[in-house]
PDB file of C-alpha atoms in Angstrom:
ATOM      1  CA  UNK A   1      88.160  46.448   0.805  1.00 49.00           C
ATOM      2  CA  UNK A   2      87.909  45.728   4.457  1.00 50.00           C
ATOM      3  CA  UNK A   3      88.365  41.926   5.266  1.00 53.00           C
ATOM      4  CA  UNK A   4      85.973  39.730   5.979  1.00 50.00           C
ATOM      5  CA  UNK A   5      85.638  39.522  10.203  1.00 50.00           C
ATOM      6  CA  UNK A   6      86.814  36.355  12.122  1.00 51.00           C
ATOM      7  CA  UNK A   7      84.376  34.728  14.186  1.00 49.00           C
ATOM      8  CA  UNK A   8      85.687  32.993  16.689  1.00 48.00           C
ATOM      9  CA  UNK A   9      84.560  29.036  17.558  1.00 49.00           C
ATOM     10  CA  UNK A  10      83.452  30.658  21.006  1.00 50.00           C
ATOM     11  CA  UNK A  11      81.155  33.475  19.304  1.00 53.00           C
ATOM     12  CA  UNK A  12      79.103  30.473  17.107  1.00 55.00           C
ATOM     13  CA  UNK A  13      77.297  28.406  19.770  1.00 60.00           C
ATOM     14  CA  UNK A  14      76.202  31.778  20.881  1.00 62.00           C
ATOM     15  CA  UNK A  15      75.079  32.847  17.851  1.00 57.00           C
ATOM     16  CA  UNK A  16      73.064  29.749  17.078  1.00 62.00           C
ATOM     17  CA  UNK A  17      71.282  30.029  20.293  1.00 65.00           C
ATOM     18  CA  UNK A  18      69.934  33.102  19.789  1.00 66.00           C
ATOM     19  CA  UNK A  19      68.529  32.165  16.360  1.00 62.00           C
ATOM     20  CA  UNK A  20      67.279  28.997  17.881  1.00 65.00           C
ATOM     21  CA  UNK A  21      64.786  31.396  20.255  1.00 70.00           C
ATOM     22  CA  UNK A  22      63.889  33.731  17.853  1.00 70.00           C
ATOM     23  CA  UNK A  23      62.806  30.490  16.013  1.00 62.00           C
ATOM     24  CA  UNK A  24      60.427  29.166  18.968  1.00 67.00           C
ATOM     25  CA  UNK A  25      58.976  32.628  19.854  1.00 67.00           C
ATOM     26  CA  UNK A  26      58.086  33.261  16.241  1.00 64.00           C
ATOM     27  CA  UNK A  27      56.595  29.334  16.484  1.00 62.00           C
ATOM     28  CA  UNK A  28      54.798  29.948  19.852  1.00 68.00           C
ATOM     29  CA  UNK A  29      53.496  33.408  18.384  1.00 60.00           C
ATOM     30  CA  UNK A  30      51.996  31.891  15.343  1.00 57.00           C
ATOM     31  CA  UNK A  31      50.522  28.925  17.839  1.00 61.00           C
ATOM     32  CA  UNK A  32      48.677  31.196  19.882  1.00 60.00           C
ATOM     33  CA  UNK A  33      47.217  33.115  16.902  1.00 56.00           C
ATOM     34  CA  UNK A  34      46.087  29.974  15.115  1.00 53.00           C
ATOM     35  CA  UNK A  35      42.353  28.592  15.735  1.00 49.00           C
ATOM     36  CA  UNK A  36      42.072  25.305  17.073  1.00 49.00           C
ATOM     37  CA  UNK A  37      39.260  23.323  15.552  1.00 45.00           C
ATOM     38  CA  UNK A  38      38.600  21.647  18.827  1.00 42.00           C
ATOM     39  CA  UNK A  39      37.744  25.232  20.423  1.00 47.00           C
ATOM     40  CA  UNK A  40      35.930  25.884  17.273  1.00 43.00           C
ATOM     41  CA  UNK A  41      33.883  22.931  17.459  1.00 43.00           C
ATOM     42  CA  UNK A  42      33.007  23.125  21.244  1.00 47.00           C
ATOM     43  CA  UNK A  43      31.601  27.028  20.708  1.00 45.00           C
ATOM     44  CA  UNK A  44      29.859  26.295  17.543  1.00 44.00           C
ATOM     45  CA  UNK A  45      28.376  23.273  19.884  1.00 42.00           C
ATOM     46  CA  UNK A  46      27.589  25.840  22.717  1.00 43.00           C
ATOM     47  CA  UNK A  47      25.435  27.969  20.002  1.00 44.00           C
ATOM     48  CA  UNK A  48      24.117  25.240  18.038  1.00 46.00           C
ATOM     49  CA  UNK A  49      21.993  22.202  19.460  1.00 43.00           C
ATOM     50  CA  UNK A  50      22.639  20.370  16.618  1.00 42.00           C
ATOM     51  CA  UNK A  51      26.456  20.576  16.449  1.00 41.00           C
ATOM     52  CA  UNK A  52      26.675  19.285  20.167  1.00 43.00           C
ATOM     53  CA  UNK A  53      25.265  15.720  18.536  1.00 43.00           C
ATOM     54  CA  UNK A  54      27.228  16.063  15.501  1.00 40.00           C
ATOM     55  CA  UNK A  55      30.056  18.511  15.741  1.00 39.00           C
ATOM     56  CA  UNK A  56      31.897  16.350  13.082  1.00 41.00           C
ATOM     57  CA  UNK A  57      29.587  17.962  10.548  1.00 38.00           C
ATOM     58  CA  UNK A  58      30.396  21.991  11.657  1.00 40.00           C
ATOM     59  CA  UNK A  59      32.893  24.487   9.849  1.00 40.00           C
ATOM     60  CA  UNK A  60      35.979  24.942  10.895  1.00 41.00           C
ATOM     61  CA  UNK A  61      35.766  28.422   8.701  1.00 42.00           C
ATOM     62  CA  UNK A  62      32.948  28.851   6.121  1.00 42.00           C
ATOM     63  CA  UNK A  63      32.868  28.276   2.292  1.00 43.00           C
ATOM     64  CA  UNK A  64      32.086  25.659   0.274  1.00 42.00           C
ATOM     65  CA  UNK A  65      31.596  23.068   2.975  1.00 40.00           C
ATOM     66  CA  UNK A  66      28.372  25.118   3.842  1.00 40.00           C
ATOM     67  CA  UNK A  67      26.096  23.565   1.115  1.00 35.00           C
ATOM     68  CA  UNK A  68      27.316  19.961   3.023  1.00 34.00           C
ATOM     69  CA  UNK A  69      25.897  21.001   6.657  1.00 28.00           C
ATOM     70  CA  UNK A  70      22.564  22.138   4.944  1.00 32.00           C
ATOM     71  CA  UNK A  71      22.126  18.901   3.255  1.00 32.00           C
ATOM     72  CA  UNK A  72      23.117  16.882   6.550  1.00 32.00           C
ATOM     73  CA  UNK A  73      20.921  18.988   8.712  1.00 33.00           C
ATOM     74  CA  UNK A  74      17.878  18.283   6.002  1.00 34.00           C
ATOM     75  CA  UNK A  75      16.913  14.828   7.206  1.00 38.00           C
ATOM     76  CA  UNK A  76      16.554  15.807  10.814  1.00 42.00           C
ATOM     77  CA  UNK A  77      14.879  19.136  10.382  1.00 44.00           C
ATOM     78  CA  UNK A  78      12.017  16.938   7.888  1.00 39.00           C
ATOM     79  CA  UNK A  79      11.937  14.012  10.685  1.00 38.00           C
ATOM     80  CA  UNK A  80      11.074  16.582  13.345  1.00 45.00           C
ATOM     81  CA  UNK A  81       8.775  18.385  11.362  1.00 41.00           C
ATOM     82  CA  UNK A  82       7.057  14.707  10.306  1.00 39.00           C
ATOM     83  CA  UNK A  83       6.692  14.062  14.178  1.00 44.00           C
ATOM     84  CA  UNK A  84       5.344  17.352  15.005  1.00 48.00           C
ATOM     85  CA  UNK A  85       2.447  17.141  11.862  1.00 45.00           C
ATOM     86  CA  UNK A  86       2.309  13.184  10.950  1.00 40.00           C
ATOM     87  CA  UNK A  87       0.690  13.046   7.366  1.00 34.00           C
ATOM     88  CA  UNK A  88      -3.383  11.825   6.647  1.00 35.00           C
ATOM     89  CA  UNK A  89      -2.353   8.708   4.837  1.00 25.00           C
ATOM     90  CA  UNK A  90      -5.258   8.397   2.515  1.00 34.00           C
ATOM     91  CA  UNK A  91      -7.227   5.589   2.194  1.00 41.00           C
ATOM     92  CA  UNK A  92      -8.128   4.327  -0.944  1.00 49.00           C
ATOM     93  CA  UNK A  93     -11.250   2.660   0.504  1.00 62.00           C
ATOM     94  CA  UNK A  94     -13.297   3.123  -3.073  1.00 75.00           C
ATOM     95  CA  UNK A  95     -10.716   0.746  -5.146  1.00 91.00           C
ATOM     96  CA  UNK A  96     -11.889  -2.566  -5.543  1.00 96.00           C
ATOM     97  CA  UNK A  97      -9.854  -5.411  -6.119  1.00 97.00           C
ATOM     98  CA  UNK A  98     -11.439  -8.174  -7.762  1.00 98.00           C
ATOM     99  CA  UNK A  99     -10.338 -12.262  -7.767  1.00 98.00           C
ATOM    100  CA  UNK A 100     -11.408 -15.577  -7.273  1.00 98.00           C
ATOM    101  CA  UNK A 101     -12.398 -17.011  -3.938  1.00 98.00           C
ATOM    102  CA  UNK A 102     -10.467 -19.587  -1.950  1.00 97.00           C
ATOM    103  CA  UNK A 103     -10.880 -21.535   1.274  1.00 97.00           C
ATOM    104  CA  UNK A 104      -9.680 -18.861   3.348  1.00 97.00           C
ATOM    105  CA  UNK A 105     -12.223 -16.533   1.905  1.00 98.00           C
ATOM    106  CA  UNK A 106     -14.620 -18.847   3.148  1.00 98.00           C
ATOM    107  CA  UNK A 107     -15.815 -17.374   6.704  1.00 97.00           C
ATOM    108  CA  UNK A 108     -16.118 -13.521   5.352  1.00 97.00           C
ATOM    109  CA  UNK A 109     -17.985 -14.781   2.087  1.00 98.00           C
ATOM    110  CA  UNK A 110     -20.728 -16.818   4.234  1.00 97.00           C
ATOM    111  CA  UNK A 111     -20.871 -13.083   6.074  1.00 97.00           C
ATOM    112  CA  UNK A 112     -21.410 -11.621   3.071  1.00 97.00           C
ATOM    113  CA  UNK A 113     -24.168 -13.924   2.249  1.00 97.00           C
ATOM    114  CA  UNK A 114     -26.001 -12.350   5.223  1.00 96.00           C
ATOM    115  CA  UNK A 115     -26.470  -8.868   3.094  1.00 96.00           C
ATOM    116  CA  UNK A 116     -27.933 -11.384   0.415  1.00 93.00           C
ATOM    117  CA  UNK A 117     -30.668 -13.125   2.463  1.00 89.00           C
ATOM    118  CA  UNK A 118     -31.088 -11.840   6.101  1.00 91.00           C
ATOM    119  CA  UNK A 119     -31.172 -14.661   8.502  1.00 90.00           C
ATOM    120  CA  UNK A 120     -30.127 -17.315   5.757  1.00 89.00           C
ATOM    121  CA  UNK A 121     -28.952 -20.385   6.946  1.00 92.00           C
ATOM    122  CA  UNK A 122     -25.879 -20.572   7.678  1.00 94.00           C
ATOM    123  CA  UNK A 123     -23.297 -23.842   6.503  1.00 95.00           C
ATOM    124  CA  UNK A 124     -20.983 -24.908   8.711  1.00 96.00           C
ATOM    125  CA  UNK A 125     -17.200 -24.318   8.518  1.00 96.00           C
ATOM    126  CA  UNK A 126     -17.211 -28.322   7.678  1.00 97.00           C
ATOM    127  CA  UNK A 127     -19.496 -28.372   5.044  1.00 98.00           C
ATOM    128  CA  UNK A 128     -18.794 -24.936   3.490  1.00 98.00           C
ATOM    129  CA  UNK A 129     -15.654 -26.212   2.861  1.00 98.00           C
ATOM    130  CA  UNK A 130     -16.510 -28.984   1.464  1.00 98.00           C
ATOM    131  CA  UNK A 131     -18.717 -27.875  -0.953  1.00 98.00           C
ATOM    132  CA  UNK A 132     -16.502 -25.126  -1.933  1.00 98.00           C
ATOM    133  CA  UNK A 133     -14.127 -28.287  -2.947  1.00 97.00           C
ATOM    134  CA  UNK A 134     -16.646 -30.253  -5.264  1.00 97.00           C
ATOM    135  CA  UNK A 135     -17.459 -26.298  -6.603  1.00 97.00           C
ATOM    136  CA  UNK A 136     -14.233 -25.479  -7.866  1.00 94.00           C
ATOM    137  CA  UNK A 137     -13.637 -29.046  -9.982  1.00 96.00           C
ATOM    138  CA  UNK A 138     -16.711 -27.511 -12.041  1.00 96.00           C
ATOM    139  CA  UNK A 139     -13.787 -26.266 -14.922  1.00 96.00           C
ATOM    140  CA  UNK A 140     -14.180 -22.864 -15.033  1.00 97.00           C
ATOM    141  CA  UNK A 141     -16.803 -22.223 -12.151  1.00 98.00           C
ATOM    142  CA  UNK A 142     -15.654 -19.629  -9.760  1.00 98.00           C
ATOM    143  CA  UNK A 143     -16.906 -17.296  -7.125  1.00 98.00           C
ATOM    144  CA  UNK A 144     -15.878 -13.683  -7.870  1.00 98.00           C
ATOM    145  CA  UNK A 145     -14.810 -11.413  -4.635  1.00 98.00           C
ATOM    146  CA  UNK A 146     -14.704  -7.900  -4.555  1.00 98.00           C
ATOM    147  CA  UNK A 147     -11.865  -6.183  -1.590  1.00 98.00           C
ATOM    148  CA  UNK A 148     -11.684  -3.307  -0.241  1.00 96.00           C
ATOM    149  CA  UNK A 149      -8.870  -2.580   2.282  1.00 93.00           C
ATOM    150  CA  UNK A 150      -8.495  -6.693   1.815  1.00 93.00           C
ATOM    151  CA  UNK A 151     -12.246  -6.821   3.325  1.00 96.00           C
ATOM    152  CA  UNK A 152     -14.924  -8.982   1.346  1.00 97.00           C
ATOM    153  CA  UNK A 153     -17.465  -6.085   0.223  1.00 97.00           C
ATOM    154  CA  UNK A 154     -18.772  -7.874  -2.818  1.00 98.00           C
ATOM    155  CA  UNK A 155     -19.383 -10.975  -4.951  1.00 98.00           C
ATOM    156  CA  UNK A 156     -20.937 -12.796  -7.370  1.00 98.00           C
ATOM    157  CA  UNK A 157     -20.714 -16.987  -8.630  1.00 98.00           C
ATOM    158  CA  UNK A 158     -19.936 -18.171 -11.450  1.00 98.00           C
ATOM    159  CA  UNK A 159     -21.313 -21.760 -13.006  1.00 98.00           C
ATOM    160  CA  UNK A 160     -19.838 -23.007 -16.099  1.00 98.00           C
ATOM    161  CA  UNK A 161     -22.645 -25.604 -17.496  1.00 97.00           C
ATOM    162  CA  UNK A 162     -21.409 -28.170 -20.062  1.00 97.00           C
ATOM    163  CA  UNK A 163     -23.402 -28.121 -22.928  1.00 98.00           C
ATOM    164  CA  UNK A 164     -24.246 -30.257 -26.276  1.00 98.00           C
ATOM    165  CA  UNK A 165     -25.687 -28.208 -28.521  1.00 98.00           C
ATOM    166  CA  UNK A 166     -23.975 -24.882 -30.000  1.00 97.00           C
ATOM    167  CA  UNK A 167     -21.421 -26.734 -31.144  1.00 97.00           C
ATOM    168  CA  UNK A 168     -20.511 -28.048 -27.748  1.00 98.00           C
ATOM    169  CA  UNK A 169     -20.366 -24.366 -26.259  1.00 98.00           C
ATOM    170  CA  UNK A 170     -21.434 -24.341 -22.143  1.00 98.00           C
ATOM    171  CA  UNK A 171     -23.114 -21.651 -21.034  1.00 98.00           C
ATOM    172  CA  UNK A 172     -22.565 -19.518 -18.026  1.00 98.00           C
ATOM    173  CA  UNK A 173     -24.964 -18.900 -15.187  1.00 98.00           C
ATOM    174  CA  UNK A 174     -24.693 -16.349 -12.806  1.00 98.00           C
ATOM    175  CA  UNK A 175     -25.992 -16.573  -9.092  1.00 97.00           C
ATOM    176  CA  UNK A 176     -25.748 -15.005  -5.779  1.00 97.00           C
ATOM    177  CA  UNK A 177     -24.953 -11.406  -6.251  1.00 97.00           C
ATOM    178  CA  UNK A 178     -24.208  -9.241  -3.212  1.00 97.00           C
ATOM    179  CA  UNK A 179     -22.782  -6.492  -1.920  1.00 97.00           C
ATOM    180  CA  UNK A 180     -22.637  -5.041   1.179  1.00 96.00           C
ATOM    181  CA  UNK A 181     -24.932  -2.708   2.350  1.00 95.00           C
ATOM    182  CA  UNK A 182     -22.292  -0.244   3.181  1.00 94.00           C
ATOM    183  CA  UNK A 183     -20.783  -0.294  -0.175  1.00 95.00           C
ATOM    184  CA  UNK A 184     -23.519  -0.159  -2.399  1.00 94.00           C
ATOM    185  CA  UNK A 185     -24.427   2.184  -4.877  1.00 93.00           C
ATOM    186  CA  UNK A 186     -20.811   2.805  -5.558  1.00 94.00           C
ATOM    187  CA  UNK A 187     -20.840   0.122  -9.124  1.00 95.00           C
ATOM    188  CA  UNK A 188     -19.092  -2.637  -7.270  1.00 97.00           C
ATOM    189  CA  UNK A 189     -21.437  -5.444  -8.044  1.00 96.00           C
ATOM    190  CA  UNK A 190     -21.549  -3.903 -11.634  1.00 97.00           C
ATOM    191  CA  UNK A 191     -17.292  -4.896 -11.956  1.00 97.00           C
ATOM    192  CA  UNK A 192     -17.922  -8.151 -10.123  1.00 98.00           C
ATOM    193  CA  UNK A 193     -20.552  -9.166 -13.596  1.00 98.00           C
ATOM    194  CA  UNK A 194     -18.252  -7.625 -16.099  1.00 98.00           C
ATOM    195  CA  UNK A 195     -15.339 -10.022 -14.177  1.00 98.00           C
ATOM    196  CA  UNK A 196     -17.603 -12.879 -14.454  1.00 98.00           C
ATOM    197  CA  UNK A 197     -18.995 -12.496 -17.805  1.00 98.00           C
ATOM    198  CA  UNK A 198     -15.306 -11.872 -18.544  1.00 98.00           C
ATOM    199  CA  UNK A 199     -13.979 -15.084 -17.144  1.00 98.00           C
ATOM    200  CA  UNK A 200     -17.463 -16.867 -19.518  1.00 98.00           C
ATOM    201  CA  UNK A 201     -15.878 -15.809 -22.198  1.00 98.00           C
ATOM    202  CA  UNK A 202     -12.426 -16.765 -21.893  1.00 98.00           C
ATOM    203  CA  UNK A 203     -13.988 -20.559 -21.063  1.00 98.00           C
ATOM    204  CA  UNK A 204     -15.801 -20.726 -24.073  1.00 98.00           C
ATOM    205  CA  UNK A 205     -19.566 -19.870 -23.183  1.00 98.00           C
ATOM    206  CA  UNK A 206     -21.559 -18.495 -25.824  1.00 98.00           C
ATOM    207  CA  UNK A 207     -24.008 -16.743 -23.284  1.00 97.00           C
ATOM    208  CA  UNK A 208     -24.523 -15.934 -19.362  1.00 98.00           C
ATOM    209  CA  UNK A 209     -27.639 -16.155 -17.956  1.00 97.00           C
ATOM    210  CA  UNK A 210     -28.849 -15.064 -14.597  1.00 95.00           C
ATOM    211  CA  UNK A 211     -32.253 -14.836 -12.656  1.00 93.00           C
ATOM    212  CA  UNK A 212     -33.721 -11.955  -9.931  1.00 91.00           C
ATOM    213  CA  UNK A 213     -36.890 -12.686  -7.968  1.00 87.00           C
ATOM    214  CA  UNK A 214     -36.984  -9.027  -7.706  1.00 88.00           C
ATOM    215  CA  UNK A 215     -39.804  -6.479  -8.890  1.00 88.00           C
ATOM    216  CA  UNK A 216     -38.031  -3.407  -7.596  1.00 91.00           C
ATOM    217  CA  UNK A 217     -37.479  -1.085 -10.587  1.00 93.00           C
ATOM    218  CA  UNK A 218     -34.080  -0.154  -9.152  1.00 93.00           C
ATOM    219  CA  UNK A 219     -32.604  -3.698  -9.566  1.00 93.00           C
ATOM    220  CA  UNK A 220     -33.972  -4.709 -12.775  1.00 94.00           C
ATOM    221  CA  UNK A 221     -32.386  -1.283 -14.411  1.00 95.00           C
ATOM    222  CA  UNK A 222     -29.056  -2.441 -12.137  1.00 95.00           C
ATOM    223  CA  UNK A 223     -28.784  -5.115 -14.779  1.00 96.00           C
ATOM    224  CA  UNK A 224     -29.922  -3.498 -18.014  1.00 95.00           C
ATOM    225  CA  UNK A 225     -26.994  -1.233 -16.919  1.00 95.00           C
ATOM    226  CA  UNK A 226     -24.548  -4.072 -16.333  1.00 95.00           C
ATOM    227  CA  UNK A 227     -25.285  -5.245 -19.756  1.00 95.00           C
ATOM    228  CA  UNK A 228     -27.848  -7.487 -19.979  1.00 96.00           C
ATOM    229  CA  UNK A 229     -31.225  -8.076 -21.432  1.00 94.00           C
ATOM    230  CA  UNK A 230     -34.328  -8.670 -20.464  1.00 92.00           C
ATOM    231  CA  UNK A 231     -35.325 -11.334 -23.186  1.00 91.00           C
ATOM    232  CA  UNK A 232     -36.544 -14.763 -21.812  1.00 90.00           C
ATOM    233  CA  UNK A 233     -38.776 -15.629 -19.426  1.00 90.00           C
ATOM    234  CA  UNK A 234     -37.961 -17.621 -16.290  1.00 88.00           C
ATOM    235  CA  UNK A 235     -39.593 -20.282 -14.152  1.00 90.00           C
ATOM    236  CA  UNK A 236     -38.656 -22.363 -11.252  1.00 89.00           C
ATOM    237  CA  UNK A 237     -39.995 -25.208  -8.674  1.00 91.00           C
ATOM    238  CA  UNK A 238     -38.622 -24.605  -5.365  1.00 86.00           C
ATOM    239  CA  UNK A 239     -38.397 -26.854  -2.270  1.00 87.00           C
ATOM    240  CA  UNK A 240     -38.039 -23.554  -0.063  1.00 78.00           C
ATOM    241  CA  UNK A 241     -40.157 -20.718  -0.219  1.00 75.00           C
ATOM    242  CA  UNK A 242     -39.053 -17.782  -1.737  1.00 70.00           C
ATOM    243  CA  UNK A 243     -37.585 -15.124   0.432  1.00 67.00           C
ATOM    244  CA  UNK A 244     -39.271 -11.634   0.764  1.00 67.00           C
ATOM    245  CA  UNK A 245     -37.761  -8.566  -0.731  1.00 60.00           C
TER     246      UNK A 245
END
């Protein structure tokens, strides 16, 4: 068996050099054949509008992390589309919502009153508001609002009379109906009673009463339909005379 050669201590520096370049060209070769994600990033921005804004969100090779840019692309895709065909917001210009009058209310409501009697009078901000004071220490005397789209459309008052007989029961009585002309025939006055009558009830009245100087067929049936009946007789005296239908 041969022996083993001698290297000499000249023949090793040489021989590590020459492994040390193999080494780098086999580094450099594998350098040049990798894909840098910057170049990556700046084509994919080159093809795709949306990567130049947001190239943190692009590939550097596919799989999985597809699923990702979908979701992130999503939001803009649905704002531009929202911009290009806004939506018909509906509005819900039929609801009415019903509640008690305050002093706010005050300057719409004596508006209002205008649909009830043409030409009427008209209190001033002063004294509407302070009658509206001395109204609502009457206990459970209201006026009754109807909104729609936070407008005054309808309403109806409330008066809670004390009363000694029935056993001390008061009785309601139920004045100044209106709605306006724009909204009516669609039952809003009709809720505005049944809130009213409601509210009677809950304050102890044993009945609610309320008059109509009116003939017309139509608005005599309006409150057989809201519930009441036809079953007394009124009178009055008036200091003004009564206003024409």
């Amino acid at each position: 068996m041969p022996a083993p050669a001698k290297h000499s201590a000249k023949t090793a520096p040489a021989a590590n050099a020459a492994l040390a370049a193999q080494v780098g060209s086999l580094t450099r070769l594998i350098r040049r054949r990798r894909p840098r994600k910057l170049n990556m990033l700046n084509s994919a921005a080159m093809m795709d509008p949306l990567a130049r804004k947001e190239p943190r969100l692009r590939p550097e090779h596919g799989g999985g992390r597809r699923g990702r840019i979908v979701m992130a692309q999503m939001p803009r895709a649905a704002a531009q589309f929202e911009q290009e065909n806004p939506k018909q917001i509906p509005m819900n210009d039929t609801v009415l919502s019903i509640r008690q009058a305050r002093q706010a209310d005050l300057p719409p409501l004596l508006d209002l009153y205008q649909h009830l009697a043409p030409g009427d009078q008209r209190a001033s901000p002063e004294l509407a508001s302070e009658i509206f004071s001395r109204f609502l220490t009457y206990p459970g005397s209201a006026i009754f609002i109807g909104e729609i789209a936070s407008s005054i459309v309808s309403s109806c008052t409330l008066v809670v009379v004390p009363n000694l007989t029935r056993g001390g029961s008061p009785y309601g009585l139920i004045e100044n109906v209106v709605t306006d002309e724009r909204f009516r025939g669609q039952g809003h006055a009709t809720q505005l009673l049944d809130a009213a009558t409601s509210s009677a009830w809950d304050h102890g009245c044993y009945k609610v009463m309320l008059l109509t100087g009116s003939k017309d067929s139509a608005t005599i049936n309006f409150y057989l339909h809201a519930g009441f009946e036809q079953t007394k007789t009124g009178f009055q005296k008036r200091r003004i005379a009564t206003r024409k239908e």
